[in-house]
Amino acid sequence: MITMDPHALESMLTEAARRGAEQAIQDLTCYTKEQACQMLGISYGTLQRRISEKKIRVVDGRIPGDSIRKYLSEHVRNR
């Protein structure tokens, strides 16, 4: 069993909730293709290929943050 000071536990849980909320907002944000290229570190042509390969999802001409995060986690090492 691990024991923890109640104040430290509360602080840790508050920080986890804050980070979770930030991630949720980023996942819901939609970015332009130019912004997505910059975030992913790829060219516009490469982005278009990844979209046609269904590796990156597009919604109404924009790239959702969760699609960027998923692509990075699956295709980019040590970032």
Short mmCIF file of C-alpha atoms in Angstrom, two decimals:
data_model
loop_
_atom_site.label_atom_id
_atom_site.label_comp_id
_atom_site.label_asym_id
_atom_site.label_seq_id
_atom_site.Cartn_x
_atom_site.Cartn_y
_atom_site.Cartn_z
CA MET A 1 0.00 0.00 0.00
CA ILE A 2 1.22 3.47 -0.82
CA THR A 3 0.28 6.35 1.44
CA MET A 4 0.24 9.96 0.39
CA ASP A 5 -0.31 13.23 2.11
CA PRO A 6 -3.92 14.34 1.40
CA HIS A 7 -2.73 17.78 0.24
CA ALA A 8 -0.23 16.22 -2.17
CA LEU A 9 -2.92 13.86 -3.49
CA GLU A 10 -5.36 16.74 -4.01
CA SER A 11 -2.69 18.73 -5.81
CA MET A 12 -1.82 15.78 -8.04
CA LEU A 13 -5.47 15.13 -8.91
CA THR A 14 -6.08 18.81 -9.66
CA GLU A 15 -3.11 18.87 -12.04
CA ALA A 16 -4.30 15.66 -13.74
CA ALA A 17 -7.76 17.16 -14.24
CA ARG A 18 -6.26 20.37 -15.67
CA ARG A 19 -4.09 18.41 -18.11
CA GLY A 20 -7.06 16.25 -19.11
CA ALA A 21 -9.17 19.34 -19.81
CA GLU A 22 -6.37 20.91 -21.87
CA GLN A 23 -6.02 17.70 -23.90
CA ALA A 24 -9.77 17.54 -24.52
CA ILE A 25 -9.80 21.13 -25.78
CA GLN A 26 -6.81 20.48 -28.06
CA ASP A 27 -8.48 17.33 -29.41
CA LEU A 28 -11.64 19.28 -30.27
CA THR A 29 -9.82 22.19 -31.90
CA CYS A 30 -9.65 22.04 -35.70
CA TYR A 31 -6.56 23.38 -37.44
CA THR A 32 -5.96 24.59 -40.98
CA LYS A 33 -3.91 22.33 -43.19
CA GLU A 34 -1.05 24.82 -42.99
CA GLN A 35 -1.17 24.75 -39.18
CA ALA A 36 -1.30 20.94 -39.23
CA CYS A 37 1.78 20.82 -41.49
CA GLN A 38 3.65 23.00 -39.04
CA MET A 39 2.55 20.96 -36.02
CA LEU A 40 3.45 17.68 -37.71
CA GLY A 41 6.67 18.94 -39.28
CA ILE A 42 5.64 17.76 -42.76
CA SER A 43 5.11 19.42 -46.12
CA TYR A 44 1.70 20.21 -47.58
CA GLY A 45 2.17 17.47 -50.18
CA THR A 46 2.96 14.91 -47.48
CA LEU A 47 -0.11 16.01 -45.53
CA GLN A 48 -2.27 15.52 -48.63
CA ARG A 49 -0.83 11.99 -49.07
CA ARG A 50 -1.49 11.13 -45.43
CA ILE A 51 -5.07 12.36 -45.82
CA SER A 52 -5.62 10.25 -48.96
CA GLU A 53 -4.08 7.25 -47.13
CA LYS A 54 -6.63 7.87 -44.33
CA LYS A 55 -3.81 8.35 -41.79
CA ILE A 56 -5.03 11.88 -41.03
CA ARG A 57 -8.70 12.79 -40.80
CA VAL A 58 -10.24 15.96 -42.24
CA VAL A 59 -13.47 17.57 -41.02
CA ASP A 60 -14.89 20.39 -43.13
CA GLY A 61 -11.47 21.09 -44.65
CA ARG A 62 -9.70 21.25 -41.28
CA ILE A 63 -7.64 18.79 -39.28
CA PRO A 64 -8.98 17.91 -35.80
CA GLY A 65 -6.49 18.00 -32.96
CA ASP A 66 -7.18 14.40 -32.02
CA SER A 67 -6.17 13.33 -35.53
CA ILE A 68 -2.88 15.22 -35.19
CA ARG A 69 -2.22 13.67 -31.78
CA LYS A 70 -3.05 10.18 -33.05
CA TYR A 71 -0.78 10.57 -36.09
CA LEU A 72 2.09 11.82 -33.95
CA SER A 73 1.72 8.99 -31.45
CA GLU A 74 1.68 6.37 -34.22
CA HIS A 75 4.23 7.78 -36.67
CA VAL A 76 6.72 10.01 -34.90
CA ARG A 77 9.34 8.69 -32.51
CA ASN A 78 11.02 10.69 -29.71
CA ARG A 79 9.17 13.96 -30.17
#
